[in-house]
Amino acid sequence: MAKILKLNEISEVAEKELPAGYTFAADVKAPDGIMLRSFNMHDYPLNDELLAVARAGAGTNNIPIPDCTAKGIVVFNTPGANANAVKELVLCELLLGGRKIVDAIDWVKTLKGTEGISKTVEKGKSKFVGHEITGKTLGVIGLGAIGVMVANAASDLGMKVIGYDPYLSVQGALHLYATTEMSDLDTLLKKADFISVHVPLTPSTEKMFNAETFAKMKDGSVLINNSRGELVDEDAVLEAVHSGKLERYITDFPSDKLIGEHNIICVPHLGASTPEAEDNCAAMAARELVDYIENGNITHSVNYPDVASPRSSVCRLTIMHANVEGVISKITTLLSSKNINIANIIDKSKGDKAYMLLDLDTKPSDALVEEIKKLDMVTRVRIFN
């Protein structure tokens, strides 16, 4: 049976999703699969037997994706599993952004041991007057699982919501309230009182919030960042806060440069830090690993296309290959030359890589499988009986 290595402490619900006989431990040698949360795998050896890596969370910056892809190792994440936890944190931060709650609490702590606290509080509370979020405009950048939930919850709280996502999926659109106004990015920046960002860190999104971006934003707006710290140019955000362009910057990614700065609230990466979110992520990651190891199905992969189908025949063959012309015909020709009927075939690509799933009415010989493996464009071949 398969061996799963856990590189972080993982919720025990993951083990409940694994079939009987699977090994799931922190000391596994030559694993078939790896499950992790924040462990940095960039210097971690990738053994030849390794089939897949599952991140119990959304971000995969801690995984060497190009190296995995080159070796035919599928990398999974768990989109949406922690969405509610992050949504609830954003709602908390919207209130922290509108009201000077953190400053007020810090001030109250200085009153301990003093006389007449009640009178001091009544006299001093005027320094911490804030504003309500109802009726204000929230701009949501990125309408994936989390962004959609944030947009809908903010609408329920009486906020006007503007969304921006050039890659909005059909599923995301179907779940989004009709009251959300879609716009281009510049319009959102100009109109929003609050902005919550929910995009992955890529070369195109790194420091997307910079001096030029802040110049386009509404004076006195609030920026909330629970995605990645690197999305924001820290020097530019400091200048924006100090000048009053931003009323407040709230981030789930503290840094030495930001900690302690007035009107910057640093939360210690609490976005998915709930037992419910950890359970959801662990269970989804385990199911992804099992379905791939047992059936060759790929769901929620970041480096290979999602290809999944119920088993429907005597044998299943899966092939990772380069996304180039002629691969499908070469493989199907080899199979037909041995009188093997293909009951079902799916082939999808993602960038320069592709994944083929074939259900066959006859099991191919070991020699034929080896012949397919030797094709130049093929990275990995697996057979399921």
mmCIF file of C-alpha atoms in Angstrom, residues 39-273:
data_model
loop_
_atom_site.group_PDB
_atom_site.id
_atom_site.type_symbol
_atom_site.label_atom_id
_atom_site.label_comp_id
_atom_site.label_asym_id
_atom_site.label_seq_id
_atom_site.Cartn_x
_atom_site.Cartn_y
_atom_site.Cartn_z
ATOM 1 C CA PHE A 39 7.395 23.213 5.284
ATOM 2 C CA ASN A 40 9.947 24.611 2.807
ATOM 3 C CA MET A 41 10.537 21.887 0.230
ATOM 4 C CA HIS A 42 12.867 23.843 -2.054
ATOM 5 C CA ASP A 43 15.944 21.994 -0.779
ATOM 6 C CA TYR A 44 14.128 18.748 -0.095
ATOM 7 C CA PRO A 45 15.107 15.673 -2.160
ATOM 8 C CA LEU A 46 12.444 14.348 -4.538
ATOM 9 C CA ASN A 47 12.681 10.553 -4.538
ATOM 10 C CA ASP A 48 11.988 8.623 -7.735
ATOM 11 C CA GLU A 49 8.939 6.894 -6.237
ATOM 12 C CA LEU A 50 7.237 10.175 -5.362
ATOM 13 C CA LEU A 51 3.975 10.598 -7.271
ATOM 14 C CA ALA A 52 2.385 13.656 -5.708
ATOM 15 C CA VAL A 53 2.707 16.469 -3.180
ATOM 16 C CA ALA A 54 -0.409 17.860 -1.495
ATOM 17 C CA ARG A 55 -0.379 21.230 0.218
ATOM 18 C CA ALA A 56 -3.019 21.470 2.950
ATOM 19 C CA GLY A 57 -3.738 25.061 2.020
ATOM 20 C CA ALA A 58 -3.899 27.283 -1.032
ATOM 21 C CA GLY A 59 -0.409 28.767 -1.478
ATOM 22 C CA THR A 60 2.344 26.591 -2.964
ATOM 23 C CA ASN A 61 5.338 28.953 -2.871
ATOM 24 C CA ASN A 62 7.077 26.570 -0.469
ATOM 25 C CA ILE A 63 7.077 23.755 -3.056
ATOM 26 C CA PRO A 64 9.598 23.493 -5.950
ATOM 27 C CA ILE A 65 6.936 23.252 -8.627
ATOM 28 C CA PRO A 66 9.248 23.328 -11.700
ATOM 29 C CA ASP A 67 11.338 20.478 -10.265
ATOM 30 C CA CYS A 68 8.224 18.479 -9.454
ATOM 31 C CA THR A 69 6.785 19.039 -12.908
ATOM 32 C CA ALA A 70 9.996 17.958 -14.602
ATOM 33 C CA LYS A 71 9.901 14.676 -12.653
ATOM 34 C CA GLY A 72 6.193 14.054 -13.298
ATOM 35 C CA ILE A 73 5.156 14.793 -9.725
ATOM 36 C CA VAL A 74 1.686 16.306 -9.378
ATOM 37 C CA VAL A 75 1.364 19.197 -6.926
ATOM 38 C CA PHE A 76 -2.053 19.632 -5.325
ATOM 39 C CA ASN A 77 -3.469 22.411 -3.199
ATOM 40 C CA THR A 78 -6.813 22.746 -1.432
ATOM 41 C CA PRO A 79 -8.596 25.820 -2.811
ATOM 42 C CA GLY A 80 -11.641 26.853 -0.846
ATOM 43 C CA ALA A 81 -11.026 24.527 2.094
ATOM 44 C CA ASN A 82 -9.964 27.416 4.328
ATOM 45 C CA ALA A 83 -12.069 30.059 2.581
ATOM 46 C CA ASN A 84 -14.546 30.570 5.411
ATOM 47 C CA ALA A 85 -11.768 31.066 7.973
ATOM 48 C CA VAL A 86 -10.099 33.714 5.827
ATOM 49 C CA LYS A 87 -13.447 35.353 5.057
ATOM 50 C CA GLU A 88 -14.184 35.716 8.766
ATOM 51 C CA LEU A 89 -10.761 37.262 9.377
ATOM 52 C CA VAL A 90 -11.367 39.771 6.578
ATOM 53 C CA LEU A 91 -14.698 40.723 8.159
ATOM 54 C CA CYS A 92 -12.887 41.327 11.445
ATOM 55 C CA GLU A 93 -10.287 43.432 9.635
ATOM 56 C CA LEU A 94 -12.961 45.499 7.896
ATOM 57 C CA LEU A 95 -14.185 46.527 11.344
ATOM 58 C CA LEU A 96 -10.625 47.148 12.544
ATOM 59 C CA GLY A 97 -10.088 49.254 9.452
ATOM 60 C CA GLY A 98 -13.142 51.407 10.036
ATOM 61 C CA ARG A 99 -12.860 51.769 13.798
ATOM 62 C CA LYS A 100 -9.732 52.590 15.817
ATOM 63 C CA ILE A 101 -10.260 49.498 17.928
ATOM 64 C CA VAL A 102 -6.630 48.371 18.142
ATOM 65 C CA ASP A 103 -5.390 51.832 19.149
ATOM 66 C CA ALA A 104 -8.180 52.131 21.696
ATOM 67 C CA ILE A 105 -7.408 48.765 23.280
ATOM 68 C CA ASP A 106 -3.716 49.645 23.493
ATOM 69 C CA TRP A 107 -4.612 52.942 25.185
ATOM 70 C CA VAL A 108 -6.898 51.229 27.718
ATOM 71 C CA LYS A 109 -4.003 48.962 28.733
ATOM 72 C CA THR A 110 -2.083 52.064 29.867
ATOM 73 C CA LEU A 111 -4.835 52.878 32.361
ATOM 74 C CA LYS A 112 -4.308 49.815 34.528
ATOM 75 C CA GLY A 113 -3.595 50.822 38.131
ATOM 76 C CA THR A 114 -4.756 54.427 37.672
ATOM 77 C CA GLU A 115 -7.547 56.213 39.545
ATOM 78 C CA GLY A 116 -10.934 56.992 38.013
ATOM 79 C CA ILE A 117 -10.699 54.738 34.999
ATOM 80 C CA SER A 118 -14.373 55.172 34.065
ATOM 81 C CA LYS A 119 -14.063 58.952 33.899
ATOM 82 C CA THR A 120 -10.779 58.728 31.994
ATOM 83 C CA VAL A 121 -12.362 56.385 29.467
ATOM 84 C CA GLU A 122 -15.350 58.679 28.911
ATOM 85 C CA LYS A 123 -13.052 61.656 28.469
ATOM 86 C CA GLY A 124 -10.493 59.937 26.275
ATOM 87 C CA LYS A 125 -12.662 57.851 23.953
ATOM 88 C CA SER A 126 -13.173 60.760 21.562
ATOM 89 C CA LYS A 127 -9.631 60.200 20.296
ATOM 90 C CA PHE A 128 -10.746 56.896 18.840
ATOM 91 C CA VAL A 129 -13.831 57.842 16.865
ATOM 92 C CA GLY A 130 -14.119 55.718 13.721
ATOM 93 C CA HIS A 131 -16.690 55.108 11.053
ATOM 94 C CA GLU A 132 -19.138 52.348 10.190
ATOM 95 C CA ILE A 133 -18.700 50.034 7.227
ATOM 96 C CA THR A 134 -22.386 49.937 6.246
ATOM 97 C CA GLY A 135 -22.858 52.001 3.111
ATOM 98 C CA LYS A 136 -19.150 52.084 2.353
ATOM 99 C CA THR A 137 -17.689 50.582 -0.815
ATOM 100 C CA LEU A 138 -15.529 47.465 -0.681
ATOM 101 C CA GLY A 139 -13.349 46.576 -3.632
ATOM 102 C CA VAL A 140 -12.494 42.865 -3.873
ATOM 103 C CA ILE A 141 -9.529 42.051 -6.102
ATOM 104 C CA GLY A 142 -9.562 38.371 -6.997
ATOM 105 C CA LEU A 143 -12.863 36.486 -6.958
ATOM 106 C CA GLY A 144 -11.829 32.945 -6.249
ATOM 107 C CA ALA A 145 -13.371 30.941 -3.411
ATOM 108 C CA ILE A 146 -12.294 33.422 -0.721
ATOM 109 C CA GLY A 147 -12.943 36.598 -2.692
ATOM 110 C CA VAL A 148 -16.495 35.540 -3.569
ATOM 111 C CA MET A 149 -17.288 34.723 0.069
ATOM 112 C CA VAL A 150 -15.843 38.076 1.212
ATOM 113 C CA ALA A 151 -17.840 39.963 -1.418
ATOM 114 C CA ASN A 152 -21.095 38.241 -0.499
ATOM 115 C CA ALA A 153 -20.588 38.654 3.255
ATOM 116 C CA ALA A 154 -19.759 42.345 2.857
ATOM 117 C CA SER A 155 -22.923 42.794 0.800
ATOM 118 C CA ASP A 156 -24.918 41.148 3.593
ATOM 119 C CA LEU A 157 -23.422 43.720 5.985
ATOM 120 C CA GLY A 158 -24.753 46.555 3.869
ATOM 121 C CA MET A 159 -21.598 47.437 1.946
ATOM 122 C CA LYS A 160 -21.507 48.277 -1.733
ATOM 123 C CA VAL A 161 -19.185 45.782 -3.433
ATOM 124 C CA ILE A 162 -17.046 46.207 -6.543
ATOM 125 C CA GLY A 163 -15.199 43.175 -7.882
ATOM 126 C CA TYR A 164 -12.249 42.801 -10.227
ATOM 127 C CA ASP A 165 -11.015 39.509 -11.623
ATOM 128 C CA PRO A 166 -10.041 39.071 -15.283
ATOM 129 C CA TYR A 167 -9.953 35.297 -14.730
ATOM 130 C CA LEU A 168 -13.313 34.910 -12.969
ATOM 131 C CA SER A 169 -14.426 31.294 -13.326
ATOM 132 C CA VAL A 170 -17.934 30.192 -14.197
ATOM 133 C CA GLN A 171 -18.244 28.626 -10.742
ATOM 134 C CA GLY A 172 -17.129 31.863 -9.088
ATOM 135 C CA ALA A 173 -19.571 33.905 -11.133
ATOM 136 C CA LEU A 174 -22.452 31.586 -10.256
ATOM 137 C CA HIS A 175 -21.788 31.978 -6.518
ATOM 138 C CA LEU A 176 -21.315 35.748 -6.611
ATOM 139 C CA TYR A 177 -24.249 37.932 -5.576
ATOM 140 C CA ALA A 178 -25.781 39.837 -8.462
ATOM 141 C CA THR A 179 -25.393 43.035 -6.419
ATOM 142 C CA THR A 180 -21.605 42.935 -6.901
ATOM 143 C CA GLU A 181 -20.557 45.443 -9.539
ATOM 144 C CA MET A 182 -17.753 44.217 -11.802
ATOM 145 C CA SER A 183 -15.236 46.794 -12.994
ATOM 146 C CA ASP A 184 -11.726 47.335 -14.255
ATOM 147 C CA LEU A 185 -8.948 47.697 -11.696
ATOM 148 C CA ASP A 186 -8.488 51.464 -12.034
ATOM 149 C CA THR A 187 -12.191 52.100 -11.433
ATOM 150 C CA LEU A 188 -12.154 49.878 -8.357
ATOM 151 C CA LEU A 189 -9.116 51.686 -6.938
ATOM 152 C CA LYS A 190 -10.787 55.048 -7.487
ATOM 153 C CA LYS A 191 -14.154 54.150 -5.921
ATOM 154 C CA ALA A 192 -13.353 51.800 -3.024
ATOM 155 C CA ASP A 193 -13.263 52.892 0.628
ATOM 156 C CA PHE A 194 -11.865 49.477 1.539
ATOM 157 C CA ILE A 195 -9.901 47.077 -0.666
ATOM 158 C CA SER A 196 -9.387 43.404 0.095
ATOM 159 C CA VAL A 197 -6.928 41.563 -2.140
ATOM 160 C CA HIS A 198 -7.198 37.826 -2.899
ATOM 161 C CA VAL A 199 -4.751 36.963 -5.673
ATOM 162 C CA PRO A 200 -1.786 34.554 -5.812
ATOM 163 C CA LEU A 201 1.798 35.788 -5.779
ATOM 164 C CA THR A 202 3.178 35.641 -9.323
ATOM 165 C CA PRO A 203 5.760 37.706 -11.202
ATOM 166 C CA SER A 204 2.893 39.853 -12.520
ATOM 167 C CA THR A 205 1.299 40.438 -9.097
ATOM 168 C CA GLU A 206 4.461 41.004 -7.058
ATOM 169 C CA LYS A 207 4.331 44.570 -5.675
ATOM 170 C CA MET A 208 1.114 45.233 -7.560
ATOM 171 C CA PHE A 209 0.359 47.704 -4.780
ATOM 172 C CA ASN A 210 3.040 50.334 -5.290
ATOM 173 C CA ALA A 211 3.346 54.129 -5.379
ATOM 174 C CA GLU A 212 1.530 54.286 -8.714
ATOM 175 C CA THR A 213 -1.315 52.099 -7.416
ATOM 176 C CA PHE A 214 -1.732 54.092 -4.218
ATOM 177 C CA ALA A 215 -1.896 57.327 -6.218
ATOM 178 C CA LYS A 216 -5.008 55.980 -7.965
ATOM 179 C CA MET A 217 -6.745 55.027 -4.732
ATOM 180 C CA LYS A 218 -9.326 57.055 -2.879
ATOM 181 C CA ASP A 219 -7.878 59.301 -0.160
ATOM 182 C CA GLY A 220 -8.287 57.731 3.271
ATOM 183 C CA SER A 221 -8.982 54.226 2.013
ATOM 184 C CA VAL A 222 -8.096 51.011 3.831
ATOM 185 C CA LEU A 223 -6.088 48.180 2.261
ATOM 186 C CA ILE A 224 -6.458 44.620 3.586
ATOM 187 C CA ASN A 225 -3.984 41.974 2.454
ATOM 188 C CA ASN A 226 -4.445 38.350 3.476
ATOM 189 C CA SER A 227 -2.904 36.849 0.328
ATOM 190 C CA ARG A 228 0.873 37.405 0.312
ATOM 191 C CA GLY A 229 3.048 40.124 1.822
ATOM 192 C CA GLU A 230 5.017 40.482 -1.403
ATOM 193 C CA LEU A 231 1.962 41.799 -3.229
ATOM 194 C CA VAL A 232 2.636 45.153 -1.541
ATOM 195 C CA ASP A 233 5.689 47.398 -1.889
ATOM 196 C CA GLU A 234 6.427 48.042 1.778
ATOM 197 C CA ASP A 235 8.212 51.363 1.238
ATOM 198 C CA ALA A 236 5.292 52.605 -0.829
ATOM 199 C CA VAL A 237 2.675 51.480 1.696
ATOM 200 C CA LEU A 238 4.574 53.181 4.518
ATOM 201 C CA GLU A 239 4.611 56.410 2.547
ATOM 202 C CA ALA A 240 0.906 56.053 1.740
ATOM 203 C CA VAL A 241 0.002 55.525 5.408
ATOM 204 C CA HIS A 242 2.270 58.300 6.701
ATOM 205 C CA SER A 243 0.867 60.778 4.186
ATOM 206 C CA GLY A 244 -2.736 59.862 4.987
ATOM 207 C CA LYS A 245 -3.396 58.519 1.494
ATOM 208 C CA LEU A 246 -4.187 55.247 3.226
ATOM 209 C CA GLU A 247 -6.071 55.474 6.488
ATOM 210 C CA ARG A 248 -4.890 52.028 7.449
ATOM 211 C CA TYR A 249 -3.029 49.004 6.080
ATOM 212 C CA ILE A 250 -3.935 45.629 7.559
ATOM 213 C CA THR A 251 -1.853 42.600 6.644
ATOM 214 C CA ASP A 252 -1.629 38.970 7.676
ATOM 215 C CA PHE A 253 2.099 39.055 6.868
ATOM 216 C CA PRO A 254 4.139 40.976 9.460
ATOM 217 C CA SER A 255 7.626 42.245 8.669
ATOM 218 C CA ASP A 256 10.217 44.130 10.660
ATOM 219 C CA LYS A 257 9.615 47.215 8.542
ATOM 220 C CA LEU A 258 5.868 47.272 9.230
ATOM 221 C CA ILE A 259 5.577 46.152 12.865
ATOM 222 C CA GLY A 260 4.866 49.012 15.246
ATOM 223 C CA GLU A 261 4.076 51.569 12.545
ATOM 224 C CA HIS A 262 1.090 53.795 13.304
ATOM 225 C CA ASN A 263 -2.054 52.825 11.367
ATOM 226 C CA ILE A 264 -0.507 49.574 10.196
ATOM 227 C CA ILE A 265 -2.028 46.474 11.768
ATOM 228 C CA CYS A 266 0.055 43.312 11.483
ATOM 229 C CA VAL A 267 -1.805 40.067 12.117
ATOM 230 C CA PRO A 268 0.434 36.983 12.657
ATOM 231 C CA HIS A 269 -0.714 34.951 9.627
ATOM 232 C CA LEU A 270 -3.991 33.855 11.195
ATOM 233 C CA GLY A 271 -5.987 33.536 7.976
ATOM 234 C CA ALA A 272 -6.443 29.770 8.068
ATOM 235 C CA SER A 273 -5.604 29.265 11.738
#
